[in-house]
XYZ file of C-alpha atoms in Angstrom:
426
model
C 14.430 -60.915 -100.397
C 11.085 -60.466 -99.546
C 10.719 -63.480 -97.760
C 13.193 -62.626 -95.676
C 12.400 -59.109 -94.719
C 8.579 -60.919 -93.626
C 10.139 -63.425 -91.075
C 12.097 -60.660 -89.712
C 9.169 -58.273 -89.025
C 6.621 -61.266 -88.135
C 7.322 -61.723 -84.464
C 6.964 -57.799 -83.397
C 4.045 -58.339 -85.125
C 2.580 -61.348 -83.745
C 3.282 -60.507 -80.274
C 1.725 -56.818 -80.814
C -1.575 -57.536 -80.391
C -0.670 -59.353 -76.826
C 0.944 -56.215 -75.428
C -1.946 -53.980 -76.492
C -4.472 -56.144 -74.878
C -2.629 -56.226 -71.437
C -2.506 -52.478 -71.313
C -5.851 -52.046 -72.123
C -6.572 -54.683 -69.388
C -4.355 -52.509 -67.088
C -6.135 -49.832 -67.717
C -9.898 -50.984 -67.093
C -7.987 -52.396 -64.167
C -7.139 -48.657 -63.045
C -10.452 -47.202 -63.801
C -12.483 -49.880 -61.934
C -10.155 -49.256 -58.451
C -11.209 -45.220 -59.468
C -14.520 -45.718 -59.471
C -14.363 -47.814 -55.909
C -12.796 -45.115 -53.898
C -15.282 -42.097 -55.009
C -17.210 -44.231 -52.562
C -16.245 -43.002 -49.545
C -17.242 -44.588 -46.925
C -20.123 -42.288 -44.460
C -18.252 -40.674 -41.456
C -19.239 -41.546 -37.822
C -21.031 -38.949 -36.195
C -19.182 -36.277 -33.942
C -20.137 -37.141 -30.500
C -21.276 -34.614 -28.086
C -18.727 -32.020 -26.351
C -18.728 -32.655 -22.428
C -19.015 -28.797 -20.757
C -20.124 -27.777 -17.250
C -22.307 -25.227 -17.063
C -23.787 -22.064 -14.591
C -26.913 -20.058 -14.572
C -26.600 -16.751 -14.892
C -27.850 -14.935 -11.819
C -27.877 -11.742 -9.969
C -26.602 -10.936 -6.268
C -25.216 -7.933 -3.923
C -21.302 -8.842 -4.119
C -19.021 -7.173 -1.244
C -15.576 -5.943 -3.587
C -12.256 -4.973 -2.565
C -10.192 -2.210 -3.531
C -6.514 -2.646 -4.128
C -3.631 -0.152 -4.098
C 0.294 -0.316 -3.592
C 0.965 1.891 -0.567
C 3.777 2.748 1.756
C 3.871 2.926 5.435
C 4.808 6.207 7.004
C 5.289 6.827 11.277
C 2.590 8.420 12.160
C 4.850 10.931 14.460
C 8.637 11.088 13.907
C 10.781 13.712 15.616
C 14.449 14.846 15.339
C 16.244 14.787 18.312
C 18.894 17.917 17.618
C 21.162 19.210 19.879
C 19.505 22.774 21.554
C 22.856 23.675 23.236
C 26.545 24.334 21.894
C 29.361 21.380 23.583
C 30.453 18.560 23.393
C 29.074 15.463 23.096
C 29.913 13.039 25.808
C 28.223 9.710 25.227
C 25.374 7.822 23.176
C 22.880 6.149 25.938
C 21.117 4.329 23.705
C 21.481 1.287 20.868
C 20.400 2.006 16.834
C 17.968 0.845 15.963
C 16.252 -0.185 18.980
C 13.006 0.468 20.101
C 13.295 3.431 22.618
C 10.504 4.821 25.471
C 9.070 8.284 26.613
C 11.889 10.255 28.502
C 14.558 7.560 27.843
C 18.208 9.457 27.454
C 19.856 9.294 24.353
C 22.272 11.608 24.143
C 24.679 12.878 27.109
C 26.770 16.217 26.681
C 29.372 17.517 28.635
C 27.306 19.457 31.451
C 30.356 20.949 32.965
C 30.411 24.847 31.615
C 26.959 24.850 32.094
C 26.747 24.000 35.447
C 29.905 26.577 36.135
C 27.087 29.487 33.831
C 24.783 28.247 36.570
C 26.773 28.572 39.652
C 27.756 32.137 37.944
C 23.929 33.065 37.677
C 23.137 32.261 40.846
C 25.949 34.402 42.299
C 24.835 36.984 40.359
C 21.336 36.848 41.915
C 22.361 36.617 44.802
C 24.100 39.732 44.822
C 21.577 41.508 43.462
C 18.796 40.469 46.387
C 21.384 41.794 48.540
C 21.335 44.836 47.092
C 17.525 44.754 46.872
C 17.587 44.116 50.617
C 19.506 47.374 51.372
C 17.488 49.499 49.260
C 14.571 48.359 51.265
C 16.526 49.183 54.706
C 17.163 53.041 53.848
C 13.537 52.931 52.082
C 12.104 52.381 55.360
C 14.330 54.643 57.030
C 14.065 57.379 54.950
C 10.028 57.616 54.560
C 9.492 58.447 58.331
C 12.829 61.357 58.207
C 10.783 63.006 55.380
C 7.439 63.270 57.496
C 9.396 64.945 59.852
C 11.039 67.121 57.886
C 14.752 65.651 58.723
C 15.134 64.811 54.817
C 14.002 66.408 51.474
C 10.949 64.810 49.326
C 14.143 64.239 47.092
C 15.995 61.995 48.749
C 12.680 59.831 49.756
C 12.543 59.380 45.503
C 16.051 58.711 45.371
C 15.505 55.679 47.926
C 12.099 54.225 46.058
C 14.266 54.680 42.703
C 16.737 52.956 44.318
C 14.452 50.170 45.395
C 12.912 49.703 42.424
C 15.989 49.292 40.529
C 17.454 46.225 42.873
C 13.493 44.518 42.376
C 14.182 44.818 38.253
C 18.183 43.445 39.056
C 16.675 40.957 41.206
C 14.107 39.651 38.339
C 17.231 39.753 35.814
C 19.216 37.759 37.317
C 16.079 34.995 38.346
C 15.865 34.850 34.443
C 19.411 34.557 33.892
C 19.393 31.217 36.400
C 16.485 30.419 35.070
C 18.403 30.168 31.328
C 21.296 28.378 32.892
C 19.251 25.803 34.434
C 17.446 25.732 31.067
C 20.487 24.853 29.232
C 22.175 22.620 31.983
C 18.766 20.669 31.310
C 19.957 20.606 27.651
C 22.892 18.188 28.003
C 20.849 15.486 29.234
C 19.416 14.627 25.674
C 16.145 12.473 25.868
C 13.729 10.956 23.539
C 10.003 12.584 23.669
C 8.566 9.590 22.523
C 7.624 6.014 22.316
C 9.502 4.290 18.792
C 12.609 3.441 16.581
C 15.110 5.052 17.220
C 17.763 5.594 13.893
C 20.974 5.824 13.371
C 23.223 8.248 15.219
C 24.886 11.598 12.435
C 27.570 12.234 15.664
C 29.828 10.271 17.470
C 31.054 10.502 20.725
C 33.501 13.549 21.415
C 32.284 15.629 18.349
C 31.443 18.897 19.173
C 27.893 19.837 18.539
C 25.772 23.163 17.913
C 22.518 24.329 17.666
C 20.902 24.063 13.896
C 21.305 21.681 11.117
C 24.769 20.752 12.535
C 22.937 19.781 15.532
C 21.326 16.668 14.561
C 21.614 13.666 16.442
C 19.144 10.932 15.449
C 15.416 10.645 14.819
C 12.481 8.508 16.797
C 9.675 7.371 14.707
C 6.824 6.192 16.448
C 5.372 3.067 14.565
C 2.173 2.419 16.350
C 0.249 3.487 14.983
C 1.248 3.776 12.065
C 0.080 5.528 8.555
C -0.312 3.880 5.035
C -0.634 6.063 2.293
C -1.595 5.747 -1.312
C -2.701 7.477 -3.956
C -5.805 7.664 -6.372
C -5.884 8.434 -9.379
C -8.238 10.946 -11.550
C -9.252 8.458 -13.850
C -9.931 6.012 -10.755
C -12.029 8.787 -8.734
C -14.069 9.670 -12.329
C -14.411 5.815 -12.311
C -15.600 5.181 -9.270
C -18.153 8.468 -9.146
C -19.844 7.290 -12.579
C -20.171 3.730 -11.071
C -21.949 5.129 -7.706
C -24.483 7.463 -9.910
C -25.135 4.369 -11.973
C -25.688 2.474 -9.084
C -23.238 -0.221 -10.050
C -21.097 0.345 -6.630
C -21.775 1.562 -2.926
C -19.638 2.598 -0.955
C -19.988 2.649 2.726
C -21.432 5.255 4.995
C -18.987 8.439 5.647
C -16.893 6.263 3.663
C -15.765 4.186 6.417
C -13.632 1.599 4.672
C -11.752 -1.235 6.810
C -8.592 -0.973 5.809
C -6.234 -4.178 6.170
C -2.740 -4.750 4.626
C -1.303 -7.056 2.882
C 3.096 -7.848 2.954
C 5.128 -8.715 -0.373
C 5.323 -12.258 0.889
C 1.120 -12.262 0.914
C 1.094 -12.729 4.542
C -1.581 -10.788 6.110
C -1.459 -8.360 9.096
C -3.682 -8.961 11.506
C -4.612 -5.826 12.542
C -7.375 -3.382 10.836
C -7.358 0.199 10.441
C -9.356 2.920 9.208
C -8.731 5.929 6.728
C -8.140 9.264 8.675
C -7.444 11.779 5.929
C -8.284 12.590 2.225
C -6.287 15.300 0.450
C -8.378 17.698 -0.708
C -6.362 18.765 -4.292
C -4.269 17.009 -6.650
C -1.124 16.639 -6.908
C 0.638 18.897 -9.298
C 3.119 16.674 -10.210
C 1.372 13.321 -10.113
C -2.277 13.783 -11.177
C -3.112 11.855 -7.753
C -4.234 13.140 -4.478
C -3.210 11.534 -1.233
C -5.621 9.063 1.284
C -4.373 7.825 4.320
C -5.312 4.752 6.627
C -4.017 4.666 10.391
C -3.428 0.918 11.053
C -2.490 -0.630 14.741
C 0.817 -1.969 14.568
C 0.982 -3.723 18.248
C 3.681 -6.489 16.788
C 5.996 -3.821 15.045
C 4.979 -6.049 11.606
C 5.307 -2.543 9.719
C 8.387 -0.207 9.521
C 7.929 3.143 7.959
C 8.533 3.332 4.237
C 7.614 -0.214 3.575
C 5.605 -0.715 0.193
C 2.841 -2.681 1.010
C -0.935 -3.048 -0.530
C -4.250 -1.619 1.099
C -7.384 -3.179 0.864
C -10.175 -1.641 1.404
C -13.307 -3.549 2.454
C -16.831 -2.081 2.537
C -17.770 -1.626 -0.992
C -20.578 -3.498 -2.285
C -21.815 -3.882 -6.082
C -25.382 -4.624 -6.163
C -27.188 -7.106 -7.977
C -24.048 -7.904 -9.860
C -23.372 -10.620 -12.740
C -20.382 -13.114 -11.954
C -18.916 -15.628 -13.877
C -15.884 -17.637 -13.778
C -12.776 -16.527 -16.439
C -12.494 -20.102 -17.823
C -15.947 -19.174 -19.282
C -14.581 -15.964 -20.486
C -12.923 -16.162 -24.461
C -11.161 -13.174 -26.187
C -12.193 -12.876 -29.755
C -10.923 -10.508 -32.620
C -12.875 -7.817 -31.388
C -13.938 -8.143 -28.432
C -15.055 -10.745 -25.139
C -18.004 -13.245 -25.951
C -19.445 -16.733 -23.737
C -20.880 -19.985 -25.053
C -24.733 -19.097 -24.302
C -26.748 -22.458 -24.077
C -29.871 -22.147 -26.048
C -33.534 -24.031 -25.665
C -32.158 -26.801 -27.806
C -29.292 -27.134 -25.876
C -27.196 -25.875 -28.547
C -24.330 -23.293 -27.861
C -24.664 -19.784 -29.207
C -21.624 -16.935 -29.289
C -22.524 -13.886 -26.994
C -20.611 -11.063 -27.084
C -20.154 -9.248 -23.242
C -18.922 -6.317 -21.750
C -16.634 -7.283 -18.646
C -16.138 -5.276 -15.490
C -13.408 -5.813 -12.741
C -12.205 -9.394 -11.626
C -13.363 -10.133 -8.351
C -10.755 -13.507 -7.312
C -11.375 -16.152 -10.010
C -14.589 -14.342 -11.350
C -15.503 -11.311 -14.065
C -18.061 -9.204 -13.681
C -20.199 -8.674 -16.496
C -21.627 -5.776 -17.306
C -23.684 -6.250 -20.550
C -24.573 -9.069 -22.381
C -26.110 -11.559 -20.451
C -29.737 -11.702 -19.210
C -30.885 -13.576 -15.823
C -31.393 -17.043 -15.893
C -29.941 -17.997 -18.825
C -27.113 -20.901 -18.992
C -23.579 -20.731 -20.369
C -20.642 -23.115 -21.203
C -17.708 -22.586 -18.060
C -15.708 -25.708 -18.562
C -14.639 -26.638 -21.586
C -15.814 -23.378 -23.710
C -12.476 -23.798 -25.671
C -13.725 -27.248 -27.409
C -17.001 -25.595 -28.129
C -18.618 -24.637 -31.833
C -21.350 -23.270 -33.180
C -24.501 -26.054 -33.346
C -22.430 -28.887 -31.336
C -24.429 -30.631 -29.405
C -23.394 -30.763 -25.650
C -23.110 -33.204 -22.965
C -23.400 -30.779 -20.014
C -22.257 -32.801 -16.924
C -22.339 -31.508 -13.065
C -20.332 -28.357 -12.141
C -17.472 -28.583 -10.061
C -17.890 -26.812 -6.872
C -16.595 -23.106 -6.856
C -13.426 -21.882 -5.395
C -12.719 -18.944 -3.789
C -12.438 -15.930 -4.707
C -8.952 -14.160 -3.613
C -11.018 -12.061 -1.548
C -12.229 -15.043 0.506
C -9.198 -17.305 0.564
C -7.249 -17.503 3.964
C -3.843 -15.697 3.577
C -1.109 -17.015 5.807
C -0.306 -13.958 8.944
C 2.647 -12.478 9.164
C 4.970 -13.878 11.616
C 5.843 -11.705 14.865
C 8.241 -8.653 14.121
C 9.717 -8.547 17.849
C 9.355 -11.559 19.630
C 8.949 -10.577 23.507
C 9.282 -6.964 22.883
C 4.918 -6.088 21.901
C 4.759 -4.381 25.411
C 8.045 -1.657 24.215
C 5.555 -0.683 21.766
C 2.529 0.112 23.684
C 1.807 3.884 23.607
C 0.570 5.012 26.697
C -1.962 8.078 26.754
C 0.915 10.116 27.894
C 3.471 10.087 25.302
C 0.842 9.156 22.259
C 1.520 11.840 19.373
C -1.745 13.344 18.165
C -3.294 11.924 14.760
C -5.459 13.566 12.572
């Protein structure tokens, strides 16, 4: 029995100590790979970050200022009807530029010319009379001398006189007034523009008043552009100029050019010409207008447009390029190159943009160099591989805009003002 309970357990336990000795094998297998990757091999070393780089320098810097604006005639007239009647023809085409004295507008002339032909009846009748109180005038002044007539009837016949000079004047004024409103019917434009729409047709019967409107001329050269500033601009601007950080020019005498939605540029300049004294009540803005030669008819009134305004100057201003410019949490900071070459985080205070370029106005010092391209890839303490600047662009102050195309082809000379017909401007 026992014998045969042995040779049942004896090959478990003559193959136990085989099994034990390949796991412990195993495992000094396992710890030996361990203790070969705890050494690491030793990383390569980070080579340099390539960046271009600017000195930081001072210079007088000519700015624009930009604002939306909207053109506006500079003289635009209703043409109303002055006369009751009816209206016999239109003379003219909407929409189409129109001259000094052209005829718009025709009314019926016929009752007025029959008022005339009355009035001048009427006067003449009355010079008659005017004549024969003259006659017994003279006749009577020598009878009273003599003694043939009283002194009474020698005032009767100056009276009488008198009378047919005053009926004589009244009736003058009442031709006068008929040829006045015979002149009426003939309806003309009193200046050089557009001409709109027509508010009557042919046929309609027209009166003096609001009812009497026929169209309106606009003259459109030259022509106004006005926009607004702003409170917290003006404050802006008037801190600047004590500080010194902006000049305007003298009398304020900005050039004025304007710019379309498409970015095409008008070739003509203008100047301002007036400067609201007081806020607007309703706006918080007061009004500034530029008058702007518009010899191609490239503006119609109430276009939106913007105004630049060239003049200003910022002296001895900081510029650098935006690329170089980072946002942080807080606030704007530049790579600052240091004597080692190493790049150090400098916070700055920014300005305007000026084209591609901020100006800075705290935070840097003269002469020092910081990171433009590439100030993204930068950390602290990387060594840099600072490699030639590309060569600046332009600013979009400098860069050629494209010029508007012609308005009126063959038709400049229709909007010439002449001396003559040009509406006053302030």
């Amino acid at each position: 029995m026992i014998t045969r309970f042995y040779r049942r357990i004896r090959p478990g336990f003559g193959r136990l100590p085989s099994r034990l000795a390949l796991r412990i094998a195993c495992l000094a297998g396992g710890l030996v790979l361990l203790a070969g990757c705890d050494e690491k091999p030793a990383a390569p070393a980070r080579p340099p970050t390539e960046v271009t780089a600017m000195t930081v320098a001072a210079q007088d810097t000519p700015v624009t200022l930009e604002f939306i604006a909207q053109t506006e005639s500079s003289r635009e007239v209703e043409i109303r009807a002055r006369v009751a009647g009816f209206l016999d023809k239109r003379l003219y085409k909407e929409g189409e530029l129109v001259k000094a004295g052209q005829v718009l507008f025709q009314m019926d002339p016929k009752p007025f010319e029959a008022a005339l032909q009355s009035a001048q009846g009427q006067l003449a009748q009355q010079q008659a009379r005017l004549e024969m109180a003259r006659a017994d005038l003279v006749r009577v002044r020598p009878l009273v001398k003599l003694g043939a007539l009283s002194k009474k009837s020698l005032d009767d016949a100056i009276g009488n006189e008198r009378q047919a000079q005053a009926a004589v004047l009244s009736a003058e004024g009442a031709v006068r007034t008929a040829q006045i409103n015979l002149g009426y019917t003939t309806i003309a434009s009193p200046l050089t523009g557009v001409s709109g729409s027509a508010r009557q047709q042919d046929g309609s019967y027209v009166t003096p008043g609001e009812a009497g409107l026929l169209t309106h001329v606009s003259q459109v050269d030259p022509i106004y552009v006005n926009f607004s500033l702003s409170e917290n601009e003006m404050l802006k601007y008037r801190s600047e100029i004590a500080a010194d950080q902006l000049r305007f020019p003298p009398n304020n005498a900005f050039e004025v050019e304007v710019v379309l939605a498409d970015g095409s540029l008008v070739p003509d300049r203008g100047r301002l010409s007036f400067a609201d004294f007081s806020f607007s009540e309703e706006t918080g803005t007061f009004l500034i207008r530029a008058e702007l030669p518009n010899s191609k008819g490239l503006l119609r009134p109430g276009q939106f447009v913007r105004a630049h305004l060239k003049g200003a100057t910022r002296p001895s201003a900081v510029l650098v390029p935006q690329r170089a410019v980072l946002q942080g949490p807080r606030s704007h900071y530049v790579w600052v190159i240091d004597n080692d070459g190493k790049p150090e985080q400098r916070v700055v205070a920014m300005g305007d943009w000026h084209g591609d370029d901020w100006f800075v106005s705290q935070g840097l010092r003269l002469g020092e160099r910081i990171v433009v391209d590439g100030a993204i890839r930068v950390a602290p303490g990387v060594p840099l591989k600072i490699v030639d600047a590309r060569p600046a662009t332009k600013g979009a102050d400098e860069r050629q805009r494209p010029v508007a195309a012609e308005a009126w082809p063959g038709q400049q000379q229709q909007l010439k003002v002449t001396p003559s017909n040009q509406g006053s401007t302030p």
